[in-house]
Coordinates of C-alpha atoms and ligand atoms in Angstrom, one line a residue:
M6 CA 114.0 63.4 22.8
A7 CA 114.9 59.9 21.6
P8 CA 117.2 59.2 18.7
S9 CA 115.4 59.1 15.4
V10 CA 115.7 55.3 15.3
S11 CA 113.2 54.9 18.1
V12 CA 109.6 56.0 17.8
K13 CA 108.7 58.9 20.0
L14 CA 105.0 59.1 19.3
G15 CA 103.9 56.0 21.2
G16 CA 100.4 55.0 20.2
A17 CA 99.8 58.1 18.2
T18 CA 102.0 56.9 15.4
L19 CA 100.2 53.7 15.1
L20 CA 96.9 55.6 14.8
A21 CA 98.2 57.8 12.1
A22 CA 97.8 55.6 9.1
S23 CA 94.2 54.7 9.7
A24 CA 93.4 58.3 10.8
L25 CA 94.9 59.6 7.5
A26 CA 93.0 57.1 5.5
A27 CA 89.7 58.0 7.2
S28 CA 90.3 61.7 7.3
P29 CA 89.7 63.6 4.1
S30 CA 86.0 64.1 4.5
S31 CA 86.5 65.3 8.0
Y32 CA 88.8 68.2 7.1
G33 CA 86.0 70.2 5.6
Y34 CA 88.1 72.3 3.3
G35 CA 88.2 71.9 -0.4
H36 CA 91.6 71.0 -1.7
N37 CA 92.2 68.0 0.4
S38 CA 89.0 66.3 -0.4
T39 CA 89.4 63.1 -2.4
T40 CA 85.7 62.5 -2.6
A41 CA 84.6 62.0 -6.2
S42 CA 82.6 65.0 -7.4
P43 CA 79.8 64.7 -10.0
T44 CA 81.0 65.5 -13.5
P45 CA 80.5 69.2 -14.0
T46 CA 78.1 70.4 -16.6
I47 CA 79.8 72.9 -18.8
T48 CA 77.6 75.7 -19.9
S49 CA 77.4 76.3 -23.6
D50 CA 77.8 80.0 -23.0
A51 CA 80.5 81.0 -25.4
S52 CA 82.2 83.2 -22.8
Y53 CA 83.3 80.1 -20.8
S54 CA 86.1 77.9 -21.7
S55 CA 86.6 74.4 -20.2
T56 CA 89.6 72.2 -19.3
T57 CA 90.4 68.9 -17.6
F58 CA 91.7 69.4 -14.0
N59 CA 94.0 67.0 -12.4
A60 CA 95.6 68.2 -9.1
S61 CA 98.0 65.3 -9.0
A62 CA 99.6 66.4 -12.2
A63 CA 100.7 69.6 -10.5
S64 CA 104.4 70.1 -11.2
T65 CA 105.2 73.3 -9.5
Y66 CA 103.9 75.6 -6.7
L67 CA 102.2 78.9 -6.7
P68 CA 104.3 81.7 -5.3
L69 CA 103.2 83.2 -2.0
T70 CA 102.5 86.8 -2.8
D71 CA 99.2 87.6 -1.1
F72 CA 99.8 88.8 2.4
S73 CA 96.4 90.2 3.0
N74 CA 94.1 89.9 6.1
E75 CA 91.9 87.7 3.9
Q76 CA 94.8 85.4 3.1
L77 CA 95.6 85.1 6.8
A78 CA 91.9 84.3 7.5
F79 CA 92.1 81.6 4.9
L80 CA 95.1 80.1 6.6
W81 CA 93.2 80.0 9.9
D82 CA 90.2 78.6 8.2
Q83 CA 92.4 75.8 7.0
V84 CA 93.3 75.0 10.6
G85 CA 89.7 75.3 12.0
S86 CA 88.1 76.8 15.0
I87 CA 90.6 77.8 17.8
S88 CA 89.9 77.8 21.5
T89 CA 90.5 80.9 23.5
A90 CA 91.8 80.9 27.1
A91 CA 89.8 82.5 29.9
I92 CA 92.8 84.8 30.5
H93 CA 93.4 86.6 27.2
T94 CA 95.2 89.8 28.1
T95 CA 98.6 90.1 29.6
V96 CA 98.5 89.7 33.3
S97 CA 100.5 91.6 35.9
P98 CA 102.2 89.3 38.3
T99 CA 100.9 88.8 41.8
P100 CA 103.5 88.5 44.6
E101 CA 105.3 85.2 44.8
P102 CA 105.2 83.3 48.2
S103 CA 108.2 84.0 50.4
V104 CA 108.6 80.2 50.9
Y105 CA 107.1 77.5 48.7
P106 CA 105.3 74.3 49.9
K107 CA 108.0 71.6 49.5
P108 CA 109.2 68.1 50.5
G109 CA 109.8 67.6 54.2
Y110 CA 111.8 65.1 56.2
L111 CA 109.2 62.3 56.2
H112 CA 110.2 61.8 52.5
P113 CA 113.3 63.9 51.9
L114 CA 114.7 64.6 48.4
V115 CA 116.6 61.8 46.7
P116 CA 120.2 61.5 48.1
A117 CA 123.4 61.8 46.0
Y118 CA 124.1 59.2 43.4
I119 CA 127.9 59.8 43.2
S120 CA 129.6 60.5 46.5
E121 CA 132.9 61.6 44.8
V122 CA 131.1 64.7 43.5
E123 CA 129.2 65.7 46.6
S124 CA 131.6 68.6 47.3
A125 CA 132.3 69.5 43.6
K126 CA 131.5 73.0 42.7
L127 CA 130.5 74.6 39.4
P128 CA 132.2 77.8 38.2
E129 CA 130.5 81.2 38.5
D130 CA 129.8 81.4 34.8
F131 CA 128.1 78.0 34.6
L132 CA 124.8 78.5 32.7
W133 CA 121.7 76.7 34.1
G134 CA 118.0 76.9 34.1
V135 CA 114.8 75.4 32.7
A136 CA 113.5 75.1 29.1
S137 CA 110.3 75.3 27.0
A138 CA 109.2 75.8 23.4
A139 CA 106.8 78.4 22.0
L140 CA 104.3 75.9 20.6
Q141 CA 104.3 73.8 23.7
V142 CA 103.6 76.6 26.2
E143 CA 102.5 79.9 24.6
G144 CA 98.9 79.2 23.6
A145 CA 97.1 82.2 22.1
V146 CA 97.9 80.6 18.7
D147 CA 95.8 83.0 16.6
A148 CA 96.1 86.1 18.7
E149 CA 97.4 89.5 17.6
G150 CA 98.0 88.7 14.0
K151 CA 99.9 85.4 14.4
G152 CA 99.9 83.0 11.5
P153 CA 99.3 79.3 11.9
S154 CA 102.1 76.8 12.1
V155 CA 101.9 73.2 11.0
W156 CA 101.6 72.4 14.7
D157 CA 98.4 74.4 14.9
F158 CA 97.1 72.6 11.9
I159 CA 98.0 69.0 12.8
P160 CA 96.0 68.6 16.1
H161 CA 92.9 70.2 14.4
R162 CA 93.0 68.4 11.1
W163 CA 94.9 65.2 11.4
V164 CA 92.2 63.1 13.0
N165 CA 93.4 61.1 16.1
S166 CA 97.0 62.1 15.6
I167 CA 97.2 63.5 19.1
A168 CA 96.9 60.8 21.7
D169 CA 94.4 62.7 23.9
N170 CA 92.9 64.7 21.0
S171 CA 94.1 68.0 22.7
T172 CA 95.5 71.0 20.8
A173 CA 98.1 73.6 21.6
D174 CA 95.5 76.4 21.3
V175 CA 95.8 77.4 25.0
A176 CA 98.5 75.1 26.4
A177 CA 100.1 76.9 29.5
N178 CA 99.0 80.3 28.2
Q179 CA 102.5 81.7 28.6
Y180 CA 101.6 84.3 25.9
Y181 CA 99.6 86.2 28.6
L182 CA 101.2 84.9 31.8
Y183 CA 104.9 85.4 31.0
K184 CA 105.3 88.2 33.6
Q185 CA 104.0 85.8 36.3
D186 CA 106.2 83.1 35.0
N187 CA 109.3 85.3 35.0
A188 CA 108.5 86.4 38.5
R189 CA 108.3 82.8 39.5
L190 CA 111.7 82.0 37.9
K191 CA 113.2 84.9 39.8
A192 CA 111.7 83.9 43.1
L193 CA 112.9 80.3 42.7
G194 CA 116.4 81.6 42.0
I195 CA 116.6 80.2 38.4
P196 CA 119.2 82.3 36.6
A197 CA 118.3 81.4 32.9
Y198 CA 115.4 80.4 30.8
S199 CA 115.7 78.6 27.5
F200 CA 112.7 79.4 25.3
T201 CA 111.9 79.7 21.7
I202 CA 110.4 82.3 19.3
S203 CA 107.4 81.4 17.2
W204 CA 108.3 82.2 13.6
P205 CA 104.7 82.5 12.4
R206 CA 104.0 84.9 15.3
V207 CA 106.5 87.4 14.0
I208 CA 106.1 86.6 10.3
P209 CA 102.6 85.2 9.9
F210 CA 103.2 83.8 6.4
G211 CA 106.8 82.7 7.1
K212 CA 107.9 85.3 4.5
G213 CA 106.5 88.7 3.7
P214 CA 105.5 91.3 6.2
V215 CA 106.4 91.3 9.9
N216 CA 103.6 91.3 12.4
E217 CA 104.1 94.4 14.6
R218 CA 102.1 93.0 17.5
G219 CA 104.0 89.8 17.5
I220 CA 107.3 91.7 17.7
A221 CA 105.8 94.0 20.4
H222 CA 105.0 90.9 22.4
Y223 CA 108.6 89.5 22.3
D224 CA 110.0 93.0 22.9
D225 CA 108.2 92.9 26.2
V226 CA 109.1 89.4 27.0
F227 CA 112.8 90.2 26.7
A228 CA 112.5 93.4 28.6
N229 CA 110.6 91.7 31.4
M230 CA 113.2 88.9 31.6
E231 CA 116.0 91.4 31.8
A232 CA 114.1 93.4 34.5
N233 CA 113.8 90.1 36.5
G234 CA 117.5 89.4 36.0
I235 CA 116.9 86.2 34.0
K236 CA 119.2 85.3 31.2
S237 CA 117.6 84.5 27.8
V238 CA 118.7 81.4 26.0
V239 CA 116.9 81.5 22.7
T240 CA 116.1 78.9 20.1
L241 CA 114.9 80.4 16.8
F242 CA 113.1 77.4 15.5
H243 CA 111.4 74.6 17.5
W244 CA 109.4 72.8 14.8
D245 CA 106.5 75.3 14.4
T246 CA 107.0 75.8 10.6
P247 CA 104.7 78.4 9.2
L248 CA 101.8 76.7 7.5
A249 CA 101.9 79.1 4.6
L250 CA 105.3 77.8 3.6
F251 CA 104.0 74.3 3.5
N252 CA 101.1 75.4 1.3
S253 CA 103.5 77.3 -0.9
Y254 CA 106.4 75.0 -1.5
G255 CA 106.5 72.1 0.9
A256 CA 108.6 73.9 3.6
W257 CA 111.7 71.9 4.5
T258 CA 111.7 69.8 1.3
S259 CA 112.4 72.9 -0.7
R260 CA 115.6 74.9 -0.9
D261 CA 113.4 78.0 -0.7
I262 CA 113.0 77.5 3.0
V263 CA 116.7 78.4 3.5
A264 CA 116.3 82.0 2.4
D265 CA 113.0 82.4 4.3
Y266 CA 114.5 81.0 7.5
V267 CA 117.6 83.1 7.2
R268 CA 115.5 86.2 6.7
Y269 CA 113.5 85.4 9.8
A270 CA 116.6 84.6 11.9
K271 CA 118.3 87.8 11.0
L272 CA 115.2 89.8 12.0
I273 CA 115.2 88.2 15.4
I274 CA 118.9 88.3 16.0
E275 CA 119.2 91.9 15.0
R276 CA 116.4 92.9 17.3
Y277 CA 117.2 90.9 20.4
D278 CA 120.9 90.1 20.3
K279 CA 121.6 92.6 23.1
Y280 CA 119.4 90.5 25.4
V281 CA 120.5 87.1 24.5
T282 CA 123.1 85.0 26.3
V283 CA 123.1 82.0 23.9
W284 CA 121.6 81.5 20.5
Y285 CA 120.3 78.2 19.1
T286 CA 119.3 78.2 15.4
F287 CA 117.4 74.9 15.5
N288 CA 115.9 72.5 18.0
E289 CA 116.9 68.8 17.3
P290 CA 117.1 68.7 13.5
Q291 CA 117.3 64.9 14.0
Y292 CA 113.5 65.0 14.1
C293 CA 113.6 66.9 10.9
N294 CA 111.7 69.1 11.5
W295 CA 109.1 67.2 13.4
R296 CA 108.6 65.5 11.1
F297 CA 109.3 64.9 7.5
S298 CA 110.2 61.3 7.6
N299 CA 106.5 60.4 7.6
Y300 CA 105.6 63.7 6.0
P301 CA 102.0 63.7 7.2
Y302 CA 101.6 67.1 5.6
G303 CA 102.2 65.4 2.2
T304 CA 98.9 63.6 2.7
L305 CA 97.0 66.5 4.3
L306 CA 98.5 69.1 2.2
P307 CA 99.8 69.0 -1.4
S308 CA 103.2 67.4 -1.4
Y309 CA 105.7 69.2 -3.6
N310 CA 109.2 68.4 -4.6
G311 CA 108.4 64.8 -5.6
I312 CA 107.9 63.8 -2.0
G313 CA 104.7 61.8 -2.1
N314 CA 104.0 60.5 1.4
G315 CA 107.5 61.4 2.6
G316 CA 110.0 58.9 3.8
L317 CA 113.8 59.0 3.5
K318 CA 113.8 61.5 0.6
A319 CA 111.8 64.0 2.6
E320 CA 113.9 63.4 5.8
F321 CA 117.3 63.9 4.2
L322 CA 116.2 66.9 2.1
C323 CA 115.0 68.4 5.3
G324 CA 118.3 67.7 7.1
H325 CA 120.2 69.2 4.2
Y326 CA 118.3 72.5 4.0
T327 CA 118.4 72.7 7.8
L328 CA 122.2 72.4 7.8
L329 CA 122.5 75.0 5.1
A330 CA 120.1 77.4 6.9
H331 CA 121.9 77.0 10.2
A332 CA 125.3 77.5 8.7
E333 CA 124.3 80.6 6.7
V334 CA 122.9 82.2 9.8
Y335 CA 126.0 81.3 11.8
Q336 CA 128.4 82.7 9.2
W337 CA 126.3 85.9 8.8
Y338 CA 126.1 86.3 12.6
K339 CA 129.8 86.0 13.2
N340 CA 131.3 87.5 10.1
V341 CA 128.8 90.2 9.0
Y342 CA 126.8 91.1 12.0
K343 CA 129.9 90.5 14.2
G344 CA 127.8 88.9 16.9
T345 CA 129.7 87.8 20.0
K346 CA 127.2 85.4 21.7
P347 CA 127.8 81.7 21.4
M348 CA 125.7 80.0 18.8
S349 CA 124.9 76.3 18.1
F350 CA 121.9 74.0 17.6
K351 CA 120.4 71.4 19.9
N352 CA 121.0 67.8 19.1
S353 CA 118.7 64.9 20.0
A354 CA 121.0 62.1 20.8
N355 CA 121.6 59.4 23.4
W356 CA 124.1 56.9 24.7
I357 CA 124.0 53.7 22.7
L358 CA 125.2 50.5 24.4
P359 CA 126.1 47.4 22.3
N360 CA 123.9 44.4 22.9
S361 CA 127.0 42.2 23.1
T362 CA 130.7 42.3 22.7
S363 CA 130.5 41.2 19.0
A364 CA 132.1 43.3 16.3
A365 CA 128.7 43.4 14.5
D366 CA 127.0 45.0 17.5
A367 CA 129.8 47.5 17.9
E368 CA 129.3 48.5 14.2
A369 CA 125.5 48.8 14.9
V370 CA 126.3 51.3 17.7
T371 CA 128.5 53.3 15.3
R372 CA 125.8 53.3 12.7
V373 CA 123.2 54.6 15.2
N374 CA 125.5 57.4 16.2
D375 CA 126.3 58.2 12.5
F376 CA 122.7 58.3 11.4
N377 CA 121.8 60.4 14.4
M378 CA 124.5 62.7 15.7
G379 CA 126.8 62.3 12.7
W380 CA 124.1 63.4 10.3
F381 CA 124.3 66.8 11.8
G382 CA 128.0 66.6 12.8
G383 CA 129.4 68.7 9.9
P384 CA 130.0 71.8 12.1
W385 CA 132.4 69.7 14.3
T386 CA 134.0 67.7 11.5
D387 CA 134.7 68.5 7.8
G388 CA 131.4 70.0 7.0
D389 CA 130.1 66.9 5.3
Y390 CA 128.0 63.8 6.1
P391 CA 129.6 60.7 7.6
A392 CA 130.9 58.1 5.0
S393 CA 128.4 55.5 6.3
L394 CA 125.5 57.7 5.3
R395 CA 126.9 58.4 1.9
S396 CA 127.6 54.8 1.1
T397 CA 124.3 53.6 2.4
L398 CA 122.0 56.3 1.1
G399 CA 123.6 57.1 -2.3
D400 CA 121.4 59.5 -4.2
L401 CA 118.9 59.8 -1.3
L402 CA 121.5 61.9 0.4
P403 CA 121.9 65.3 -1.2
T404 CA 125.4 66.6 -1.7
F405 CA 127.1 69.8 -0.6
T406 CA 129.4 71.8 -2.8
Q407 CA 132.8 72.5 -1.4
A408 CA 131.8 76.1 -0.6
E409 CA 128.8 74.8 1.4
K410 CA 131.0 72.3 3.3
D411 CA 133.3 75.2 4.1
M412 CA 130.3 77.2 5.4
I413 CA 129.1 74.3 7.6
K414 CA 132.5 73.4 9.0
G415 CA 133.1 75.1 12.3
S416 CA 129.6 76.7 12.3
A417 CA 128.9 76.0 15.9
D418 CA 130.6 77.4 19.1
F419 CA 129.8 74.4 21.3
Y420 CA 127.9 71.1 21.3
A421 CA 124.3 71.2 22.7
L422 CA 122.9 67.8 23.7
D423 CA 119.3 67.1 24.4
G424 CA 120.2 63.7 26.0
Y425 CA 117.2 62.2 27.7
T426 CA 117.7 58.4 27.7
A427 CA 119.8 55.5 26.4
N428 CA 119.3 52.6 24.0
V429 CA 120.9 49.2 23.3
A430 CA 121.8 48.4 19.7
A431 CA 122.4 45.2 17.9
A432 CA 123.2 44.3 14.3
P433 CA 120.1 43.0 12.4
P434 CA 119.7 39.2 12.0
N435 CA 120.5 39.3 8.3
G436 CA 123.7 41.3 8.9
I437 CA 124.5 45.0 8.4
A438 CA 126.0 44.7 4.9
A439 CA 122.9 42.9 3.5
C440 CA 120.6 45.5 5.1
A441 CA 122.7 48.5 3.9
A442 CA 122.6 47.1 0.3
N443 CA 118.8 46.8 0.3
A444 CA 116.6 49.9 0.5
S445 CA 113.6 47.8 1.2
D446 CA 115.1 46.1 4.3
P447 CA 112.9 47.0 7.3
N448 CA 116.0 48.2 9.2
Y449 CA 117.3 50.3 6.3
P450 CA 119.1 52.7 6.4
T451 CA 120.5 52.6 9.9
C452 CA 120.7 48.8 9.8
A453 CA 120.8 48.5 13.6
V454 CA 118.1 47.1 15.9
T455 CA 117.6 49.2 19.0
A456 CA 116.1 48.1 22.3
T457 CA 115.4 49.3 25.7
T458 CA 116.2 46.1 27.4
Y459 CA 119.7 44.6 28.1
A460 CA 120.6 41.3 26.3
D461 CA 119.2 39.4 29.3
G462 CA 115.8 41.1 28.8
F463 CA 115.8 43.3 31.8
P464 CA 114.7 47.0 31.2
I465 CA 117.5 49.6 31.1
G466 CA 115.7 51.7 33.7
P467 CA 112.3 52.8 34.9
N468 CA 110.0 53.7 32.0
S469 CA 108.2 56.9 31.5
D470 CA 104.6 57.8 30.8
P471 CA 102.9 55.7 28.0
G472 CA 102.9 58.9 26.0
A473 CA 106.7 58.8 26.1
T474 CA 107.5 55.1 25.6
W475 CA 110.9 56.0 24.1
L476 CA 112.0 57.5 27.5
W477 CA 113.7 55.4 30.2
S478 CA 115.5 56.8 33.2
T479 CA 119.1 55.9 32.5
P480 CA 121.4 58.2 34.5
G481 CA 124.3 55.9 34.1
G482 CA 124.4 56.6 30.4
I483 CA 124.9 60.3 30.3
R484 CA 128.3 60.3 31.9
P485 CA 130.1 58.0 29.5
Y486 CA 128.2 59.6 26.7
L487 CA 129.5 63.0 27.4
S488 CA 133.1 61.6 27.5
F489 CA 132.4 59.8 24.2
I490 CA 131.3 63.0 22.5
A491 CA 134.2 65.0 23.8
N492 CA 137.0 62.5 23.3
K493 CA 136.0 60.2 20.5
Y494 CA 133.1 61.4 18.4
F495 CA 133.6 65.1 18.1
P496 CA 137.0 65.8 19.7
K497 CA 137.1 69.3 18.2
V498 CA 134.2 70.3 20.4
A499 CA 135.8 69.2 23.7
S500 CA 137.6 72.4 24.4
K501 CA 134.7 74.6 23.2
G502 CA 132.2 73.0 25.6
I503 CA 129.1 70.9 25.8
V504 CA 125.8 72.1 27.1
V505 CA 123.2 69.6 28.2
S506 CA 120.5 71.7 26.7
E507 CA 117.5 69.5 27.6
F508 CA 116.9 66.4 29.8
G509 CA 113.7 65.5 31.6
F510 CA 111.2 62.9 32.5
S511 CA 107.5 62.2 32.4
D512 CA 106.2 60.3 35.4
P513 CA 103.9 57.4 34.4
Y514 CA 100.2 58.2 34.4
E515 CA 100.7 61.6 36.0
S516 CA 97.7 63.0 34.1
S517 CA 95.4 60.4 35.8
F518 CA 96.2 61.9 39.3
D519 CA 93.4 64.2 40.2
T520 CA 94.7 65.8 43.5
L521 CA 97.6 68.1 44.0
A522 CA 98.8 65.8 46.8
Q523 CA 99.2 63.0 44.3
I524 CA 100.8 65.1 41.6
L525 CA 103.4 67.1 43.6
W526 CA 105.6 64.2 44.9
D527 CA 106.9 63.1 41.5
L528 CA 109.4 60.6 42.7
R529 CA 110.6 59.2 39.4
R530 CA 111.3 62.6 38.0
A531 CA 113.0 63.7 41.2
D532 CA 115.2 60.6 41.1
Y533 CA 115.9 61.2 37.4
M534 CA 117.0 64.8 38.1
Q535 CA 119.4 63.7 40.8
G536 CA 120.9 60.8 38.8
Y537 CA 121.4 62.9 35.7
L538 CA 122.8 65.9 37.4
D539 CA 125.3 63.9 39.5
N540 CA 126.5 62.0 36.4
I541 CA 126.8 65.2 34.3
L542 CA 128.8 66.7 37.2
A543 CA 131.0 63.6 37.3
A544 CA 131.7 63.9 33.6
R545 CA 132.9 67.4 34.3
A546 CA 134.6 67.1 37.6
L547 CA 136.0 63.6 37.4
D548 CA 136.4 62.9 33.7
G549 CA 137.4 66.4 32.5
V550 CA 134.6 67.0 30.0
N551 CA 134.1 70.7 29.5
I552 CA 130.4 70.9 30.4
T553 CA 129.4 74.6 30.5
G554 CA 125.6 74.5 31.0
I555 CA 122.6 72.4 32.0
F556 CA 118.9 73.0 31.2
A557 CA 116.0 70.9 32.5
W558 CA 112.9 70.2 30.4
A559 CA 110.5 71.6 31.3
I560 CA 109.6 74.8 33.1
Y561 CA 106.2 73.3 33.6
D562 CA 103.7 70.9 32.1
N563 CA 103.0 71.6 28.4
F564 CA 101.8 70.3 25.1
E565 CA 103.9 67.2 24.4
W566 CA 103.4 67.1 20.6
N567 CA 101.6 64.0 19.5
S568 CA 101.1 62.9 23.1
G569 CA 99.1 66.1 23.8
L570 CA 98.6 67.7 27.1
S571 CA 98.3 64.6 29.2
T572 CA 102.0 63.6 29.0
K573 CA 103.6 65.8 31.6
F574 CA 107.2 66.9 31.7
G575 CA 107.0 69.8 34.0
L576 CA 109.0 70.6 37.1
Q577 CA 105.9 72.6 37.9
Y578 CA 102.3 71.3 37.6
V579 CA 99.9 73.5 35.6
N580 CA 96.3 73.4 36.5
L581 CA 94.8 73.7 33.0
T582 CA 91.6 75.3 34.3
S583 CA 93.0 78.0 36.6
Q584 CA 96.4 78.1 34.9
E585 CA 98.1 78.1 38.3
R586 CA 101.6 76.7 38.5
H587 CA 102.8 74.6 41.5
P588 CA 106.5 73.5 41.9
K589 CA 106.8 69.7 42.1
A590 CA 109.3 67.8 44.3
S591 CA 111.5 67.5 41.2
M592 CA 111.8 71.3 41.0
F593 CA 113.2 71.3 44.6
Q594 CA 115.5 68.4 43.7
F595 CA 116.8 70.4 40.8
L596 CA 117.2 73.6 42.7
N597 CA 118.7 72.1 45.8
W598 CA 121.3 70.4 43.6
F599 CA 122.4 73.8 42.2
K600 CA 122.3 75.3 45.6
L601 CA 124.8 72.6 46.7
H602 CA 127.0 72.6 43.6
G603 CA 126.6 76.1 42.1
L604 CA 128.3 79.3 43.2
D605 CA 125.3 81.2 42.0
S606 CA 124.2 83.5 44.7
T607 CA 120.7 83.6 43.3
A608 CA 119.8 80.1 44.6
T609 CA 117.6 81.2 47.4
A610 CA 116.8 79.8 50.8
N611 CA 113.1 79.6 50.2
I612 CA 113.7 76.4 48.1
T613 CA 115.8 74.5 50.6
A614 CA 114.4 71.0 51.3
P615 CA 115.9 68.0 53.3
I616 CA 118.0 65.7 51.1
G617 CA 118.2 61.9 51.7
H618 CA 119.8 60.9 55.0
K619 CA 120.7 64.5 55.9
R620 CA 118.1 65.5 58.5
M621 CA 117.4 69.2 58.6
Ligands
BGC7 C1 112.0 68.3 22.7 C2 110.8 68.9 23.4 C3 110.0 67.7 23.9 C4 110.8 66.9 24.9 C5 110.1 65.7 25.5 C6 112.7 67.3 23.5 O1 113.5 66.5 22.7 O2 112.8 69.4 22.3 O3 110.0 69.6 22.5 O4 108.8 68.1 24.6 O5 111.9 66.3 24.1 O6 109.7 64.8 24.6

């Protein structure tokens, strides 16, 4: 995903303000309504007392202590009516084809970008595969005792906040189709799958009792992956915050979330560590935690902790508690549980080019990096925030005690980069210093202006779908960026390794194609794959950066947050009616690249397709 300085939501963000203003009467449940009620008539019966109610004078929250079925039903009532998939029991896999339909010589795969790496090989233990996230693929959102997350709530209750008004209720229905999906991964020769666990599926209220059926589901997912020989790369949290924790204390704006997250994380780790190859505590805290900077929930739900409508206070509190939660889990895992698997978290960050050779633009680049990667850089530095954040944000940035800094420092075994694109940064016209001193400045606090065109006005690359306007195909950025992280920004991490934990592309207007023939030859995504993979390999083989893994986003088309189901990121197409999956050309581009550069014996012949000028 894009750095937090650029807006990921496309048109959806712009719709938000008016949707929110218009929305209270359409939620249909009591405590959000701002409609004036008639003055109540108080009966004169002596057994009644009366008072003056004023919800906005609330100063504290009510503890979450009721974990009954009724309370769960209340939470789902808060979300609204949920759609159920046609397939709603776990499906046994049907046999995979021995050879998949794939690109032929009339339009071969995209040829190599970098000839110097054409014969470079990856080591046997190089970890690669495809990625997804629970909310985006699972569907079955209210099945088998699951509680709602904020991302079940938002599409249903935040009017027009999803560009195509879709929900994640069914998505790709992975909850019931995982056996078929795993069989497909195996048949394609994909050695690892990076997926996430849904916190409210296993602990429906975020705290309190564990949902036995949710656990039984993931037990079977892990067992099935192991049976198929697929390595599990697991993220504990990918933005699906339990709604009950929002209701109760404002979720990531309260320190209470730390203990609840840690408890959840320990449950999952203790149960599944034996299956897992790599642990990630968090997905992209830079979007904290999708997303407190505009704290929509503060408008839809009561906003605690003095947050009001959100903004910087919410964003930096969220970051703070996320870092504490991450570090506590890491230290427990290594020092108490004595876990041996590598653990980190995934960072959303991108290569930033200066708009000119001026010192001011160079400083703008540094500030974008500080406010993005640096914000969560404590594990690779001294455990604290960068000085530029502290001097600009003052009291808006919470402080760590020395003990907390010591806990954060060193709390990640490698750097995980979700590096999708690039940006150009310039100093603002009124200068960085004036901006940094004025919290009302439109560019505060980063005080850099980012663009997706070079100084001459030409775009930095081919653009993506209108639902992902932040995303430009810029393969030339990832190679210098990886060197920059390893050698300049976080040198301590260089020897430990860098995993490109997500990268991917959304072909423009793909959802408007209505035949498989149009959909399957996804040229921009295939080109993106080849360009990024070659540049990542060049960083490793030619520039000496210790890249230890690569994961493509996404296993298949899914629910793309505020852009909904119609912005497609899949290497496989998903027919949303039949739920059939079809590998696109980009999948073959990806697999053929690993066949050429990997030593992995699992890359099978049934995926081989002609590449560029090399006639089969
Ligand atoms: C996120 C995914 C998202 C993808 C494309 C990544 O940063 O982790 O959840 O779908 O970007 O926007």
